[in-house]
XYZ file of C-alpha atoms in Angstrom:
700
model
C -136.476 19.474 -139.434
C -140.069 20.270 -140.295
C -141.693 23.598 -140.967
C -144.150 24.771 -138.375
C -147.813 25.178 -139.185
C -148.112 22.970 -142.235
C -150.522 20.512 -140.579
C -152.280 22.541 -137.933
C -155.362 20.818 -136.532
C -158.786 22.198 -135.798
C -160.129 22.658 -132.317
C -160.764 19.368 -130.542
C -164.042 20.046 -128.821
C -165.956 16.818 -129.141
C -169.475 16.349 -130.412
C -171.736 19.281 -131.154
C -175.236 18.650 -129.802
C -178.276 20.469 -131.170
C -180.198 22.289 -128.462
C -183.558 20.563 -129.144
C -185.542 23.173 -127.265
C -182.907 23.336 -124.546
C -183.252 26.427 -122.338
C -179.757 27.624 -121.403
C -180.865 30.136 -118.804
C -181.803 27.635 -116.092
C -178.667 25.579 -116.587
C -176.529 28.695 -116.485
C -178.158 29.864 -113.287
C -177.325 26.554 -111.698
C -173.803 26.447 -113.098
C -172.844 29.889 -111.917
C -174.635 29.947 -108.593
C -177.917 31.442 -109.738
C -178.866 34.963 -110.632
C -180.460 36.927 -107.820
C -183.566 39.018 -108.179
C -181.679 42.279 -108.270
C -179.378 41.014 -110.995
C -182.339 39.987 -113.080
C -183.292 43.649 -113.117
C -179.945 44.855 -114.441
C -180.314 44.040 -118.106
C -179.898 46.840 -120.604
C -182.997 48.635 -121.761
C -183.070 49.559 -125.473
C -180.538 52.307 -125.939
C -181.841 55.753 -126.835
C -180.369 59.241 -127.141
C -179.857 61.272 -124.003
C -182.741 63.707 -123.593
C -183.310 67.163 -122.150
C -184.788 66.989 -118.714
C -188.276 67.867 -117.620
C -188.001 69.816 -114.415
C -190.772 69.062 -111.981
C -191.799 72.091 -110.006
C -193.069 71.721 -106.465
C -195.967 72.851 -104.393
C -193.729 74.684 -101.963
C -191.391 76.544 -104.312
C -190.911 79.925 -102.756
C -189.122 81.645 -105.612
C -188.704 80.816 -109.272
C -185.630 78.875 -110.302
C -184.210 77.662 -107.005
C -184.845 73.922 -107.348
C -182.128 71.291 -107.146
C -181.911 68.526 -109.742
C -182.896 64.990 -108.796
C -182.683 62.252 -111.461
C -185.749 60.064 -111.730
C -185.090 57.989 -114.825
C -182.279 55.727 -116.018
C -179.390 57.464 -117.665
C -179.069 56.804 -121.336
C -175.841 55.478 -122.806
C -175.122 57.805 -125.666
C -174.761 61.487 -126.346
C -177.196 61.672 -129.201
C -179.574 64.457 -130.074
C -181.992 65.896 -127.567
C -185.329 64.173 -127.398
C -188.382 64.034 -125.202
C -188.602 63.143 -121.568
C -185.785 63.079 -119.032
C -185.200 63.621 -115.334
C -187.165 65.775 -112.935
C -186.278 68.299 -110.273
C -187.967 68.423 -106.853
C -186.646 70.626 -104.037
C -188.515 68.919 -101.239
C -191.941 67.929 -102.522
C -193.987 66.321 -99.762
C -196.141 64.145 -102.006
C -196.064 62.709 -105.495
C -198.047 64.714 -108.061
C -198.545 61.462 -110.027
C -201.661 60.539 -108.055
C -205.026 61.534 -109.496
C -205.932 63.422 -106.329
C -202.720 65.417 -106.395
C -203.130 66.161 -110.103
C -206.666 67.417 -109.542
C -205.522 69.640 -106.687
C -202.668 71.075 -108.802
C -205.050 71.670 -111.682
C -207.449 73.637 -109.465
C -204.567 75.689 -108.075
C -203.054 76.228 -111.532
C -206.348 77.351 -112.981
C -206.535 79.781 -110.077
C -203.154 81.228 -111.116
C -200.743 79.463 -108.726
C -197.297 79.507 -110.403
C -195.864 76.457 -108.608
C -198.901 74.335 -109.474
C -198.802 75.460 -113.110
C -195.175 74.351 -113.270
C -195.882 71.011 -111.590
C -198.926 70.291 -113.722
C -197.137 71.310 -116.946
C -194.235 68.961 -116.110
C -196.676 66.144 -115.357
C -198.532 66.564 -118.632
C -195.289 66.867 -120.552
C -194.009 63.630 -119.057
C -197.302 62.036 -120.057
C -196.858 63.236 -123.654
C -199.758 65.709 -123.573
C -197.901 68.590 -125.228
C -200.996 70.608 -126.025
C -202.204 70.379 -122.454
C -198.793 71.128 -120.945
C -197.845 74.169 -123.024
C -200.262 76.786 -121.604
C -199.408 75.850 -118.026
C -195.667 75.939 -118.693
C -195.930 79.275 -120.468
C -197.953 80.665 -117.604
C -195.435 79.503 -114.998
C -192.557 80.753 -117.158
C -194.166 84.184 -117.423
C -194.139 84.281 -113.623
C -190.393 83.517 -113.597
C -190.398 79.788 -112.778
C -187.009 78.384 -113.787
C -188.143 74.748 -113.977
C -191.027 75.735 -116.231
C -188.645 77.586 -118.563
C -186.502 74.465 -118.912
C -189.523 72.255 -119.479
C -190.976 74.659 -122.016
C -187.693 74.327 -123.893
C -188.098 70.542 -123.820
C -191.651 70.854 -125.137
C -190.649 73.172 -127.978
C -187.741 70.900 -128.866
C -190.139 67.999 -129.159
C -192.324 70.055 -131.454
C -189.294 70.791 -133.644
C -188.776 74.418 -132.652
C -185.124 73.919 -131.766
C -184.048 77.565 -131.712
C -187.033 78.598 -129.576
C -186.221 75.742 -127.193
C -182.628 76.966 -126.913
C -183.892 80.425 -126.008
C -185.889 79.136 -123.065
C -183.028 76.873 -121.979
C -180.750 79.910 -121.952
C -183.186 81.769 -119.714
C -183.375 78.815 -117.311
C -179.615 78.227 -117.417
C -178.845 81.881 -116.642
C -181.239 81.544 -113.727
C -179.125 78.641 -112.436
C -180.763 75.512 -113.888
C -178.076 72.847 -114.299
C -180.431 70.733 -116.417
C -181.083 73.647 -118.784
C -177.357 74.394 -119.018
C -176.793 70.751 -119.979
C -179.507 70.875 -122.652
C -178.194 74.186 -123.990
C -174.624 72.875 -124.111
C -175.725 69.852 -126.077
C -177.711 72.095 -128.411
C -174.585 74.126 -129.143
C -172.512 71.012 -129.716
C -175.022 69.709 -132.237
C -174.701 73.033 -134.021
C -170.901 72.696 -134.127
C -170.254 75.496 -131.610
C -167.839 73.614 -129.337
C -166.675 76.673 -127.307
C -170.304 77.534 -126.533
C -171.076 73.898 -125.768
C -168.115 73.627 -123.402
C -169.119 76.801 -121.556
C -172.662 75.662 -120.792
C -171.775 72.029 -120.142
C -169.106 73.174 -117.712
C -171.708 75.357 -115.977
C -173.952 72.308 -115.624
C -171.140 69.980 -114.526
C -169.793 72.373 -111.912
C -173.257 72.488 -110.334
C -172.995 68.736 -109.786
C -175.222 67.693 -112.672
C -174.308 64.141 -113.711
C -175.557 64.410 -117.300
C -173.742 67.709 -117.721
C -170.509 66.203 -116.375
C -170.835 63.232 -118.724
C -171.564 65.400 -121.773
C -168.611 67.661 -120.902
C -166.327 64.631 -120.537
C -167.512 63.340 -123.915
C -166.688 66.680 -125.528
C -163.247 66.846 -123.892
C -162.425 63.228 -124.765
C -163.335 63.969 -128.379
C -160.600 66.627 -128.276
C -158.194 64.282 -126.408
C -158.268 66.640 -123.436
C -156.886 65.099 -120.243
C -159.665 66.775 -118.282
C -162.144 64.217 -119.631
C -161.265 61.701 -116.927
C -162.134 64.136 -114.128
C -165.652 64.739 -115.432
C -166.263 61.088 -116.295
C -165.344 60.312 -112.725
C -167.669 63.029 -111.434
C -170.586 61.643 -113.453
C -169.759 58.052 -112.515
C -169.655 58.913 -108.819
C -173.225 60.200 -109.173
C -174.327 56.880 -110.651
C -174.126 57.559 -114.405
C -173.585 54.068 -115.759
C -172.229 55.019 -119.188
C -169.768 57.379 -117.506
C -168.677 54.553 -115.204
C -168.193 52.281 -118.208
C -166.237 54.826 -120.215
C -164.111 55.726 -117.211
C -163.233 52.047 -116.806
C -162.388 51.827 -120.509
C -160.171 54.865 -120.182
C -158.367 53.369 -117.200
C -157.499 50.094 -118.896
C -157.412 51.196 -122.540
C -153.813 50.107 -122.927
C -154.379 46.640 -121.477
C -156.483 45.278 -124.346
C -154.595 43.009 -126.741
C -155.727 41.293 -129.919
C -153.772 38.075 -130.506
C -154.382 38.281 -134.253
C -153.223 41.803 -135.031
C -152.998 42.154 -138.774
C -149.525 43.181 -139.952
C -149.658 46.129 -137.592
C -153.356 47.009 -138.099
C -155.802 46.435 -135.258
C -159.111 44.711 -135.331
C -158.693 42.274 -138.228
C -158.910 39.047 -136.329
C -160.323 37.407 -133.271
C -158.476 35.777 -130.465
C -156.832 32.485 -131.287
C -156.911 29.416 -129.169
C -153.997 27.212 -128.246
C -153.750 25.851 -131.772
C -153.918 27.572 -135.120
C -157.469 27.532 -136.301
C -158.903 27.077 -132.869
C -161.345 29.861 -132.121
C -160.213 31.936 -129.208
C -161.685 33.911 -126.385
C -164.282 36.576 -126.825
C -163.104 38.606 -129.768
C -164.136 42.217 -129.896
C -162.952 45.407 -131.455
C -159.540 46.637 -130.366
C -161.105 49.741 -128.829
C -163.812 47.842 -126.970
C -162.294 44.510 -126.083
C -162.278 42.751 -122.738
C -159.061 43.404 -120.919
C -156.267 40.904 -121.405
C -155.242 40.909 -117.774
C -153.906 43.121 -115.011
C -151.271 44.810 -117.146
C -151.440 48.134 -115.290
C -151.979 49.210 -111.738
C -155.243 50.891 -112.679
C -157.085 47.710 -113.632
C -158.320 47.302 -110.057
C -159.968 50.715 -110.238
C -161.310 49.934 -113.702
C -162.925 46.807 -112.288
C -164.676 48.915 -109.656
C -166.268 51.121 -112.318
C -167.123 48.188 -114.577
C -168.854 46.629 -111.605
C -170.836 49.805 -110.888
C -171.943 50.158 -114.499
C -172.753 46.456 -114.785
C -174.819 46.545 -111.612
C -176.877 49.336 -113.188
C -177.571 47.217 -116.249
C -174.738 48.123 -118.649
C -174.262 44.967 -120.689
C -170.850 45.860 -122.121
C -169.577 46.635 -118.625
C -170.798 43.205 -117.530
C -168.865 41.687 -120.445
C -165.637 43.417 -119.432
C -166.138 42.615 -115.775
C -166.552 38.957 -116.691
C -163.324 39.081 -118.699
C -161.387 40.548 -115.767
C -162.749 37.932 -113.373
C -162.005 35.084 -115.779
C -158.439 36.318 -116.246
C -158.068 36.424 -112.474
C -159.147 32.809 -112.175
C -162.717 33.285 -110.947
C -164.695 31.446 -113.657
C -167.895 31.064 -111.635
C -168.228 34.790 -110.968
C -167.093 35.587 -114.516
C -169.762 33.286 -115.895
C -172.414 35.013 -113.821
C -171.631 38.389 -115.387
C -171.242 36.906 -118.870
C -174.690 35.394 -118.413
C -176.225 38.717 -117.365
C -174.622 40.443 -120.355
C -175.587 37.668 -122.769
C -179.215 37.676 -121.608
C -179.258 41.425 -122.223
C -178.353 40.775 -125.866
C -174.550 41.117 -125.891
C -173.371 38.583 -128.473
C -169.746 38.808 -127.372
C -170.722 37.844 -123.846
C -172.645 34.838 -125.164
C -169.535 33.829 -127.100
C -167.278 34.268 -124.054
C -169.731 32.294 -121.932
C -169.555 29.507 -124.498
C -165.778 29.290 -124.170
C -166.035 29.307 -120.396
C -168.495 26.426 -120.499
C -166.372 24.533 -123.004
C -163.366 24.833 -120.705
C -165.540 23.496 -117.885
C -166.425 20.467 -120.021
C -170.019 21.436 -120.824
C -169.828 21.522 -124.616
C -173.571 21.163 -125.099
C -174.309 24.412 -123.268
C -171.314 26.053 -124.919
C -172.728 25.189 -128.336
C -176.099 26.710 -127.425
C -174.534 30.026 -126.458
C -172.219 30.026 -129.471
C -175.239 29.436 -131.669
C -177.052 32.375 -130.109
C -174.000 34.615 -130.533
C -173.347 33.469 -134.105
C -176.944 34.142 -135.080
C -176.450 37.657 -133.706
C -173.468 38.136 -135.997
C -170.529 37.213 -133.770
C -167.786 35.844 -136.015
C -165.785 34.285 -133.212
C -168.779 32.211 -132.135
C -169.333 31.130 -135.740
C -165.719 29.964 -135.844
C -166.235 28.000 -132.640
C -169.280 26.254 -134.099
C -167.329 25.506 -137.258
C -164.575 23.895 -135.219
C -167.089 21.783 -133.296
C -168.629 20.454 -136.512
C -165.214 19.875 -138.059
C -164.247 17.787 -135.029
C -167.331 15.647 -135.692
C -166.343 15.199 -139.309
C -169.255 17.323 -140.551
C -167.155 19.267 -143.019
C -169.964 20.938 -144.934
C -171.593 22.321 -141.793
C -168.197 23.460 -140.507
C -167.552 25.225 -143.788
C -170.920 26.973 -143.566
C -170.090 28.376 -140.139
C -166.626 29.451 -141.211
C -168.191 31.311 -144.122
C -170.616 32.915 -141.661
C -167.613 34.055 -139.631
C -166.133 35.649 -142.740
C -169.425 37.370 -143.483
C -169.308 38.775 -139.940
C -165.908 40.275 -140.706
C -163.798 37.698 -138.860
C -160.732 36.859 -140.945
C -160.221 33.703 -138.880
C -163.062 32.203 -140.896
C -160.930 32.191 -144.048
C -157.954 30.821 -142.121
C -160.041 28.025 -140.641
C -161.399 27.196 -144.092
C -157.810 26.868 -145.231
C -157.072 24.499 -142.366
C -160.199 22.505 -143.194
C -159.192 22.102 -146.827
C -155.586 21.273 -145.917
C -156.807 18.507 -143.595
C -158.684 17.010 -146.576
C -155.631 17.336 -148.874
C -157.496 19.946 -150.949
C -154.321 21.941 -151.364
C -155.457 24.408 -154.080
C -158.526 25.400 -152.039
C -156.422 25.614 -148.862
C -153.995 27.927 -150.620
C -156.906 30.082 -151.825
C -158.311 30.556 -148.307
C -154.901 31.033 -146.715
C -154.112 33.671 -149.307
C -157.402 35.464 -148.669
C -156.788 35.562 -144.928
C -153.149 36.516 -145.402
C -154.034 39.453 -147.637
C -156.485 40.537 -144.936
C -153.594 40.546 -142.475
C -153.845 37.184 -140.697
C -150.264 36.375 -139.758
C -150.732 32.642 -139.119
C -152.498 32.341 -142.471
C -149.484 34.029 -144.064
C -147.220 31.466 -142.404
C -149.435 28.558 -143.499
C -149.535 29.910 -147.050
C -145.747 30.151 -147.097
C -145.470 26.547 -145.889
C -147.739 25.367 -148.714
C -145.716 27.297 -151.284
C -142.462 25.917 -149.915
C -143.777 22.360 -149.979
C -144.696 22.951 -153.622
C -141.102 23.977 -154.310
C -141.778 27.725 -154.548
C -139.226 29.001 -152.026
C -139.141 32.395 -153.750
C -142.885 32.852 -153.283
C -142.792 31.523 -149.716
C -140.103 33.825 -148.356
C -142.033 37.139 -148.442
C -145.047 35.562 -146.719
C -142.807 34.107 -144.014
C -141.273 37.563 -143.625
C -144.638 39.334 -143.367
C -145.923 36.858 -140.817
C -142.716 36.995 -138.793
C -142.624 40.792 -138.796
C -146.253 40.765 -137.594
C -145.251 38.589 -134.646
C -145.728 35.000 -135.811
C -143.201 32.948 -133.862
C -143.602 29.928 -136.147
C -142.903 32.094 -139.183
C -139.699 33.429 -137.613
C -138.574 29.850 -136.946
C -139.476 28.823 -140.482
C -137.412 31.679 -141.885
C -134.491 30.365 -139.875
C -134.947 26.943 -141.479
C -135.248 28.537 -144.904
C -131.982 30.462 -144.576
C -130.184 27.542 -142.953
C -131.121 25.418 -145.980
C -129.364 28.005 -148.151
C -126.253 27.864 -145.913
C -126.931 31.455 -144.814
C -126.269 30.519 -141.221
C -125.808 34.041 -139.885
C -129.199 35.201 -141.179
C -130.796 31.973 -140.029
C -129.432 32.575 -136.530
C -131.041 36.042 -136.430
C -134.492 34.569 -137.049
C -133.897 31.645 -134.706
C -132.953 34.131 -131.995
C -136.136 36.154 -132.596
C -138.301 33.046 -132.333
C -136.365 31.838 -129.284
C -136.888 35.191 -127.564
C -140.639 34.654 -128.012
C -140.426 31.247 -126.349
C -140.123 28.915 -129.360
C -138.556 25.730 -128.008
C -137.050 24.372 -131.227
C -135.649 27.793 -132.113
C -133.941 28.001 -128.715
C -132.412 24.583 -129.410
C -131.077 25.747 -132.778
C -129.581 28.874 -131.207
C -127.982 26.798 -128.465
C -126.468 24.373 -130.963
C -125.126 27.238 -133.100
C -123.514 28.875 -130.072
C -121.978 25.580 -129.020
C -120.528 25.249 -132.510
C -118.901 28.661 -132.089
C -117.566 27.805 -128.642
C -119.880 30.146 -126.701
C -120.708 27.588 -124.075
C -122.179 29.854 -121.381
C -124.633 31.557 -123.731
C -125.430 28.216 -125.351
C -126.259 26.755 -121.959
C -128.826 29.523 -121.339
C -130.679 28.766 -124.573
C -130.451 25.013 -124.062
C -131.977 25.402 -120.617
C -134.874 27.363 -122.122
C -135.444 24.718 -124.782
C -135.078 21.841 -122.343
C -137.492 23.523 -119.933
C -139.915 23.839 -122.854
C -139.909 20.077 -123.326
C -137.228 19.489 -125.977
C -135.592 16.121 -125.373
C -132.707 16.980 -127.706
C -132.062 20.208 -125.772
C -132.099 18.316 -122.464
C -129.576 15.818 -123.904
C -127.262 18.539 -125.215
C -127.520 20.527 -121.986
C -126.578 17.400 -120.070
C -123.622 16.965 -122.442
C -122.427 20.516 -121.674
C -122.664 19.876 -117.938
C -121.109 16.433 -118.346
C -118.033 17.876 -120.018
C -117.304 20.019 -116.935
C -117.082 17.200 -114.406
C -114.821 14.174 -114.012
C -116.399 10.825 -114.815
C -117.849 9.192 -111.691
C -116.168 6.040 -110.459
C -117.758 3.125 -108.668
C -118.258 3.759 -104.955
C -115.740 2.228 -102.587
C -116.807 -0.774 -100.594
C -119.201 0.275 -97.837
C -119.713 3.777 -99.199
C -123.269 4.909 -100.053
C -124.169 5.300 -103.697
C -123.497 8.923 -104.750
C -126.425 11.219 -105.477
C -127.365 11.982 -109.055
C -125.797 15.086 -110.501
C -127.720 17.776 -112.412
C -126.117 16.424 -115.557
C -127.617 12.979 -114.960
C -131.005 14.487 -114.142
C -131.098 16.195 -117.565
C -129.981 12.976 -119.257
C -132.808 11.181 -117.467
C -135.361 13.815 -118.505
C -134.342 13.337 -122.119
C -134.305 9.568 -121.693
C -137.815 9.553 -120.248
C -138.966 11.395 -123.392
C -137.569 8.542 -125.511
C -134.229 10.066 -126.518
C -132.152 6.977 -127.350
C -128.694 8.512 -126.945
C -129.747 9.901 -123.576
C -131.014 6.467 -122.552
C -127.623 4.954 -123.386
C -125.818 7.708 -121.476
C -128.042 7.274 -118.406
C -127.304 3.554 -118.530
C -123.559 4.218 -118.686
C -123.693 6.603 -115.696
C -125.746 4.093 -113.718
C -123.297 1.318 -114.566
C -120.375 3.528 -113.467
C -122.114 3.982 -110.111
C -122.565 0.248 -109.818
C -126.344 0.392 -110.335
C -126.535 -2.583 -112.706
C -130.324 -2.896 -112.649
C -130.891 0.717 -113.742
C -128.188 0.427 -116.366
C -129.766 -2.702 -117.826
C -133.207 -1.080 -117.880
C -132.035 1.993 -119.777
C -129.851 -0.016 -122.186
C -132.783 -2.286 -122.922
C -135.148 0.663 -123.596
C -132.627 2.193 -125.975
C -131.953 -1.115 -127.716
C -135.633 -1.875 -128.182
C -136.043 1.587 -129.711
C -133.371 0.762 -132.299
C -130.173 2.042 -130.650
C -127.230 -0.111 -131.690
C -125.077 1.356 -128.886
C -127.801 0.436 -126.412
C -127.887 -3.110 -127.788
C -124.082 -3.405 -127.625
C -123.866 -2.091 -124.050
C -126.724 -4.334 -122.933
C -124.820 -7.267 -124.421
C -121.693 -6.319 -122.443
C -123.710 -6.084 -119.230
C -125.372 -9.446 -119.843
C -122.052 -11.107 -120.691
C -120.532 -9.875 -117.411
C -123.525 -11.338 -115.618
C -122.926 -14.700 -117.337
C -125.766 -14.505 -119.888
C -123.647 -14.911 -123.001
C -126.427 -16.414 -125.091
C -128.714 -13.391 -124.582
C -125.734 -11.079 -124.983
C -125.046 -12.646 -128.376
C -128.592 -11.886 -129.463
C -128.192 -8.172 -128.687
C -124.701 -8.044 -130.249
C -126.128 -9.645 -133.395
C -128.800 -6.946 -133.561
C -126.170 -4.232 -133.096
C -123.786 -5.737 -135.633
C -126.528 -6.091 -138.226
C -127.270 -2.389 -137.658
C -123.625 -1.512 -138.395
C -121.895 -1.676 -135.008
C -118.300 -2.858 -135.594
C -117.440 -3.588 -131.947
C -120.489 -5.822 -131.642
C -119.316 -7.773 -134.722
C -115.857 -8.194 -133.138
C -117.435 -9.440 -129.879
C -119.424 -12.018 -131.834
C -116.249 -13.105 -133.641
C -114.422 -13.615 -130.303
C -117.395 -15.482 -128.875
C -117.494 -17.801 -131.922
C -113.755 -18.400 -131.710
C -114.018 -19.441 -128.055
C -116.751 -21.874 -128.977
C -114.649 -23.308 -131.810
C -117.011 -22.006 -134.493
C -114.123 -20.874 -136.698
C -116.072 -20.246 -139.908
C -118.674 -18.188 -138.028
C -115.837 -16.323 -136.348
C -114.240 -15.494 -139.717
C -117.578 -14.169 -141.010
C -117.987 -11.797 -138.063
C -114.337 -10.737 -138.357
C -114.936 -9.733 -141.954
C -117.988 -7.780 -140.873
C -115.995 -5.995 -138.141
C -113.222 -5.082 -140.610
C -115.862 -3.649 -142.916
C -117.611 -1.616 -140.212
C -114.607 -0.297 -138.263
C -113.526 1.914 -136.675
C -109.792 1.541 -137.430
C -108.847 0.050 -134.063
C -111.647 -2.529 -134.322
C -110.810 -3.294 -137.963
C -107.152 -3.935 -137.055
C -108.020 -6.337 -134.227
C -110.600 -8.097 -136.371
C -108.069 -8.541 -139.207
C -105.555 -10.159 -136.845
C -108.224 -12.462 -135.425
C -109.378 -13.415 -138.900
C -105.795 -14.323 -139.894
C -105.418 -16.438 -136.770
C -108.684 -18.235 -137.457
C -107.587 -18.832 -141.059
C -104.324 -20.409 -139.912
C -106.235 -22.571 -137.465
C -108.547 -23.771 -140.219
C -105.686 -24.561 -142.630
C -103.401 -26.152 -140.070
């Protein structure tokens, strides 16, 4: 029995091709059905702090402070400090004041003392960045009681650095009913550490239907782990706030994310693993911001809806998560489209995920291009993928460089893959060094590989704690290896505990060991369950032993009566055949015996021959019997000779009888002596009598 993980191979991805000026965008558009014009417009703009809003007064405002808020710029994606220009507020303006003619008309009216025009013109100049020009108009409109002007004057003063003065004007506007001012004032209080004051004003803003206020309130409540955060995130998302939509989706599926390389109970220390140890996995991201692992909860469908809304508005991380959901659902073309949008917007994790999607589709050249882009942006998982590609080409130095880049990016898989690389080159000391580094960082498969190296070097004492750490962290191979370790010390009960843990996680060989142990203790029903699991997992030995259990419960089949159809194969024979088809020699012999009992001589001969040619002495002996019955004694003798030379006593006795019939007495005596030597007792007794008879014949 071998220990698992001692010779793990690197990812088999074929040849890595340099891009040579290759432009991935066009190929991706073709591969994933093209990107439409509206999707080309949904890339993320550079992220900036959320800002207080400039309220745009109107020509027809009848009274100060009665305007409704209308957003006119993209929402920002953070809740940073207040800044310069934000959304505007127009309660029914008939024409845009942005035109030169409109601006001139407002200026004439403002200079003549019209409050509404002063407010509109001040907002326009403020949006343009002309603070000196805007201030007198805003102050004039504010003096006349214009709510929008009071808010905008606060924005202007905030930009000048007069934060407390700005807060004073925001308070005036907020008391007058400005949702935008209440939002700005709430954020001002939060920045000052006054959370009760911040909550009061943000709630005022949110309850007036202000999206930014609802989002800021949700952010404050989520910071305090208040369950009310979801309500306000939803309110902001329903008004089109893309960051709120994204965070609502994250909240809905937060418990579905799973990192396959959790470090000894600590999240975020490894990236997703592929099908083999050392193979870079799917897009690896932080535990708190990772693509969902699949539809683990009933809320994932709703989360997808919000991811889609945020992604459609240009949120690149939402596009990444949406792609992950679609890929998990088996829609790679649509997933690739969103990965591409996110990757083009600068999301390295999306570029990495797109690379894996392309690799799985067989386009390794394009995959390498996207991995290269992601790795250059600091994605450790992509660097690991590039390392594996170069390792598969035999370019060990380049592979090592990328694995080191993965380590520099904080991906512990880089050290593990370096260990695998060194182990493949028989550089055991270096492999142990890298395995140890990754294991100390919490990589469970590295801990298992390190333990295997130590055990192979004869240090069982040093290996055991690493096996234990890896097994406790969830490494199935490590649990199986612990079972082997304890079984080698004759601590069968402890070994069975670890075998059972590995078997429960789907380890085929562990299930076989559990089944065999239960059979030994007479627990046939429970043993059958484990043997079925192992046999279903592809273990030929488990299939053979399961067939043996079923075989023992039924009477041996007899040849069909004359004229009766040949009986159907039993489940027992089907399991024997499955094992036989996988090359299990004892199963091949048993299938041949069952076929012969049914009268199916051709099938019996075929299976006996396969077993014999694979080195089975029982197969060779039985094939000889079948051939002798068919009249082919010469060929039968050849197979009996092979069996007898391999230690089969009955075959030696058959050869002795055959020689005696032919009158080859000396040859007969030689085979008799061989049969006596090999046994068993019954055969040895018959061979001794035949040898005595041949001796008397020779001396007569």
